[in-house]
Amino acid sequence: QVQLVESGGGLVQAGGSLRLSCPASRRIFGVMAWYRQAPGKQRDLVASISYGGSTNYVSSVKGRFTISRDNAKNTVYLQMNSLKPEDTAVYYCNARFQNVDYWGQGTQVTVSS
């Protein structure tokens, strides 16, 4: 099994920045990702990163968010700049291990206008 614990969320004004962190309890050789879920909406992919560092972003965050990982620390990060009110959501860390998806408990990000 894999435990994931997100941190770094909070309340920020529009245009501000936050950095989310998510350490895993073991080495993840597969893709790690960040998802978000706004109230009343489905959980959607924000960004993903392979073990080798290849990244993928949803179009709405390209140029503003950066996903990275430190494989030595089993940790994935999400640097979020130029935040907008529509980025408000609970952000979840995801890791796939032995064909099973694992999720953290989520961290709230609220962007005020």
XYZ file of N, CA and C in Angstrom:
339
model
N 0.833 -1.200 0.000
C 0.000 0.000 0.000
C 0.868 1.250 0.000
N 0.230 2.353 -0.370
C 0.921 3.637 -0.434
C 0.106 4.677 0.313
N 0.763 5.413 1.173
C 0.131 6.550 1.848
C 0.644 7.840 1.225
N -0.285 8.748 0.974
C 0.025 10.054 0.401
C -0.561 11.121 1.307
N 0.218 12.150 1.609
C -0.257 13.208 2.494
C 0.050 14.563 1.866
N -0.997 15.249 1.401
C -0.811 16.560 0.798
C -0.660 17.645 1.868
N 0.059 18.679 1.508
C 0.162 19.870 2.356
C 0.426 21.073 1.468
N 0.230 22.259 2.044
C 0.549 23.477 1.323
C -0.640 24.280 0.841
N -1.840 23.765 1.011
C -3.009 24.523 0.588
C -3.264 25.697 1.515
N -4.243 26.512 1.123
C -4.584 27.668 1.955
C -5.402 28.673 1.194
N -5.526 29.854 1.796
C -6.278 30.961 1.208
C -5.282 31.979 0.645
N -5.490 32.369 -0.596
C -4.588 33.308 -1.249
C -5.403 34.233 -2.145
N -4.912 35.450 -2.335
C -5.585 36.376 -3.238
C -5.261 36.037 -4.686
N -6.134 36.444 -5.565
C -5.893 36.250 -6.992
C -4.551 36.863 -7.384
N -3.807 36.116 -8.192
C -2.470 36.543 -8.585
C -1.372 36.004 -7.692
N -1.750 35.415 -6.577
C -0.786 34.884 -5.636
C -0.285 33.502 -6.017
N 0.528 32.932 -5.133
C 1.162 31.639 -5.386
C 1.024 30.723 -4.181
N 0.993 29.439 -4.461
C 1.055 28.399 -3.431
C 1.890 27.247 -3.973
N 2.503 26.498 -3.053
C 3.241 25.295 -3.440
C 2.704 24.118 -2.640
N 2.183 23.145 -3.357
C 1.675 21.930 -2.728
C 2.764 20.856 -2.724
N 2.769 20.062 -1.671
C 3.717 18.956 -1.551
C 2.972 17.676 -1.221
N 3.514 16.554 -1.657
C 2.876 15.267 -1.393
C 3.939 14.176 -1.316
N 4.406 13.847 -0.115
C 5.328 12.725 0.022
C 4.568 11.396 0.029
N 5.164 10.409 -0.628
C 4.612 9.056 -0.639
C 5.382 8.191 0.351
N 4.719 7.145 0.840
C 5.317 6.295 1.858
C 6.319 5.305 1.278
N 6.372 5.220 -0.054
C 7.339 4.347 -0.688
C 7.686 4.895 -2.055
N 8.727 4.343 -2.680
C 9.160 4.805 -3.998
C 8.093 4.460 -5.025
N 7.734 5.463 -5.825
C 6.758 5.285 -6.893
C 7.486 5.365 -8.235
N 7.514 4.279 -8.967
C 8.209 4.273 -10.257
C 7.287 4.677 -11.401
N 6.018 4.820 -11.128
C 5.069 5.202 -12.155
C 4.757 6.678 -12.108
N 3.655 7.023 -12.736
C 3.216 8.409 -12.824
C 2.649 8.874 -11.482
N 2.973 10.089 -11.135
C 2.330 10.781 -10.010
C 1.613 11.997 -10.581
N 0.544 12.377 -9.917
C -0.289 13.433 -10.504
C -1.000 14.237 -9.427
N -1.484 15.388 -9.854
C -2.357 16.227 -9.038
C -3.707 16.335 -9.738
N -4.758 16.158 -8.976
C -6.129 16.349 -9.424
C -6.770 17.432 -8.558
N -7.884 17.950 -9.022
C -8.641 18.889 -8.190
C -10.130 18.677 -8.391
N -10.871 19.027 -7.336
C -12.321 18.880 -7.364
C -12.955 20.104 -6.734
N -13.678 20.850 -7.549
C -14.416 22.005 -7.074
C -15.790 21.555 -6.582
N -16.442 22.337 -5.728
C -17.757 21.935 -5.205
C -18.756 21.654 -6.319
N -19.398 20.505 -6.246
C -20.405 20.146 -7.223
C -19.878 19.681 -8.558
N -18.561 19.522 -8.655
C -17.962 19.108 -9.922
C -17.189 17.818 -9.749
N -16.822 17.199 -10.863
C -16.057 15.971 -10.806
C -14.587 16.275 -10.542
N -13.862 15.237 -10.146
C -12.439 15.377 -9.921
C -11.709 15.308 -11.262
N -10.913 16.315 -11.546
C -10.233 16.414 -12.834
C -8.719 16.447 -12.676
N -8.039 15.908 -13.670
C -6.579 15.943 -13.703
C -6.094 17.369 -13.908
N -5.078 17.761 -13.126
C -4.438 19.067 -13.289
C -3.102 18.908 -13.997
N -2.274 17.991 -13.489
C -0.947 17.772 -14.058
C -0.445 16.407 -13.632
N 0.432 15.844 -14.463
C 1.034 14.561 -14.147
C 2.505 14.589 -14.515
N 3.259 13.676 -13.887
C 4.696 13.605 -14.148
C 5.151 12.162 -14.039
N 5.941 11.736 -15.007
C 6.480 10.383 -14.989
C 7.699 10.319 -14.083
N 8.168 9.114 -13.833
C 9.367 8.952 -12.990
C 10.570 9.656 -13.611
N 10.617 9.674 -14.929
C 11.727 10.319 -15.632
C 11.570 11.816 -15.799
N 10.408 12.359 -15.412
C 10.236 13.802 -15.446
C 9.396 14.341 -16.586
N 8.823 13.494 -17.402
C 7.932 13.975 -18.454
C 6.632 14.461 -17.835
N 6.183 15.644 -18.273
C 5.026 16.279 -17.653
C 3.874 16.469 -18.623
N 2.707 16.608 -18.040
C 1.490 16.858 -18.812
C 0.599 17.765 -17.986
N -0.024 18.756 -18.644
C -0.866 19.720 -17.939
C -2.209 19.880 -18.641
N -3.232 20.150 -17.851
C -4.491 20.568 -18.448
C -4.284 21.984 -18.990
N -4.963 22.314 -20.074
C -4.688 23.572 -20.767
C -4.900 24.805 -19.883
N -5.843 24.728 -18.958
C -6.180 25.898 -18.150
C -5.077 26.308 -17.163
N -4.103 25.433 -16.921
C -3.033 25.768 -15.969
C -1.668 25.885 -16.636
N -1.590 25.614 -17.916
C -0.306 25.702 -18.615
C 0.268 27.111 -18.504
N 1.555 27.173 -18.184
C 2.204 28.465 -18.037
C 2.055 29.072 -16.652
N 1.180 28.503 -15.836
C 0.984 29.024 -14.462
C 1.407 28.010 -13.400
N 1.145 26.739 -13.661
C 1.464 25.682 -12.694
C 2.661 24.876 -13.189
N 3.458 24.378 -12.244
C 4.584 23.513 -12.571
C 4.579 22.313 -11.636
N 4.543 21.123 -12.223
C 4.637 19.899 -11.441
C 6.081 19.419 -11.463
N 6.545 18.906 -10.336
C 7.898 18.368 -10.256
C 7.904 17.236 -9.240
N 8.967 16.472 -9.243
C 9.077 15.396 -8.255
C 10.528 15.216 -7.859
N 10.717 14.795 -6.633
C 12.024 14.444 -6.101
C 11.969 12.957 -5.791
N 12.541 12.145 -6.665
C 12.431 10.697 -6.508
C 13.180 10.199 -5.261
N 14.220 10.894 -4.875
C 14.956 10.490 -3.669
C 14.103 10.670 -2.409
N 13.174 11.632 -2.457
C 12.286 11.891 -1.320
C 10.887 11.333 -1.533
N 10.665 10.652 -2.663
C 9.336 10.087 -2.969
C 8.243 11.161 -2.906
N 8.561 12.353 -3.386
C 7.664 13.494 -3.205
C 7.361 14.155 -4.550
N 6.087 14.528 -4.707
C 5.671 15.296 -5.871
C 5.200 16.665 -5.397
N 5.456 17.677 -6.209
C 5.126 19.053 -5.878
C 4.246 19.660 -6.977
N 3.524 20.709 -6.588
C 2.793 21.503 -7.563
C 2.983 22.970 -7.198
N 3.769 23.669 -8.001
C 3.947 25.105 -7.833
C 2.854 25.805 -8.621
N 2.071 26.622 -7.932
C 0.937 27.294 -8.565
C 1.139 28.799 -8.483
N 1.288 29.423 -9.625
C 1.481 30.876 -9.710
C 0.299 31.505 -10.436
N 0.181 32.819 -10.299
C -0.900 33.560 -10.970
C -2.245 32.907 -10.731
N -2.509 32.578 -9.499
C -3.742 31.862 -9.166
C -4.973 32.711 -9.470
N -6.033 32.021 -9.882
C -7.302 32.639 -10.231
C -8.409 32.065 -9.346
N -9.491 32.806 -9.152
C -10.602 32.265 -8.352
C -11.102 30.914 -8.855
N -11.041 30.688 -10.157
C -11.508 29.409 -10.693
C -10.575 28.244 -10.381
N -9.423 28.528 -9.780
C -8.538 27.457 -9.318
C -8.964 26.926 -7.944
N -9.939 27.567 -7.328
C -10.418 27.137 -6.021
C -10.966 25.717 -6.095
N -10.441 24.840 -5.237
C -10.830 23.429 -5.245
C -10.078 22.702 -4.137
N -10.465 21.464 -3.916
C -9.642 20.557 -3.116
C -8.682 19.867 -4.074
N -7.414 19.916 -3.739
C -6.382 19.336 -4.595
C -5.931 17.999 -4.000
N -5.909 16.982 -4.861
C -5.567 15.624 -4.438
C -4.314 15.139 -5.147
N -3.466 14.483 -4.399
C -2.291 13.815 -4.949
C -2.681 12.390 -5.336
N -2.128 11.916 -6.438
C -2.422 10.576 -6.927
C -1.130 9.867 -7.309
N -1.084 8.580 -7.004
C 0.050 7.756 -7.423
C -0.470 6.375 -7.796
N 0.075 5.848 -8.867
C -0.286 4.495 -9.280
C 0.847 3.550 -8.905
N 0.517 2.509 -8.146
C 1.499 1.538 -7.686
C 0.921 0.142 -7.871
N 1.610 -0.682 -8.630
C 1.157 -2.052 -8.913
C -0.285 -2.047 -9.414
N -0.540 -1.127 -10.366
C -1.834 -1.030 -11.053
C -2.987 -0.636 -10.144
N -2.675 -0.072 -9.000
C -3.691 0.440 -8.084
C -3.485 1.935 -7.911
N -4.580 2.702 -7.985
C -4.522 4.147 -7.771
C -4.662 4.455 -6.281
N -3.744 5.266 -5.785
C -3.787 5.710 -4.399
C -3.994 7.216 -4.374
N -4.716 7.675 -3.337
C -5.071 9.088 -3.222
C -4.739 9.601 -1.823
N -4.364 10.876 -1.781
C -4.243 11.535 -0.498
C -5.603 12.011 -0.022
N -5.601 12.676 1.120
C -6.859 13.135 1.717
C -7.321 14.467 1.136
N -6.446 15.133 0.412
C -6.800 16.405 -0.211
C -6.386 17.603 0.627
N -6.115 18.693 -0.063
C -5.802 19.961 0.599
C -6.583 21.071 -0.097
N -7.206 21.927 0.700
C -8.070 22.966 0.149
C -7.238 24.150 -0.342
N -7.529 24.579 -1.545
C -6.956 25.804 -2.102
C -8.112 26.748 -2.404
N -8.061 27.934 -1.805
C -9.102 28.934 -2.019
C -8.452 30.224 -2.512
N -8.914 30.697 -3.652
C -8.380 31.910 -4.260
C -9.467 32.976 -4.236
N -9.194 34.052 -3.531
C -10.182 35.132 -3.435
C -9.934 36.174 -4.517
N -11.021 36.789 -4.953
C -10.906 37.781 -6.031
C -10.702 39.180 -5.478
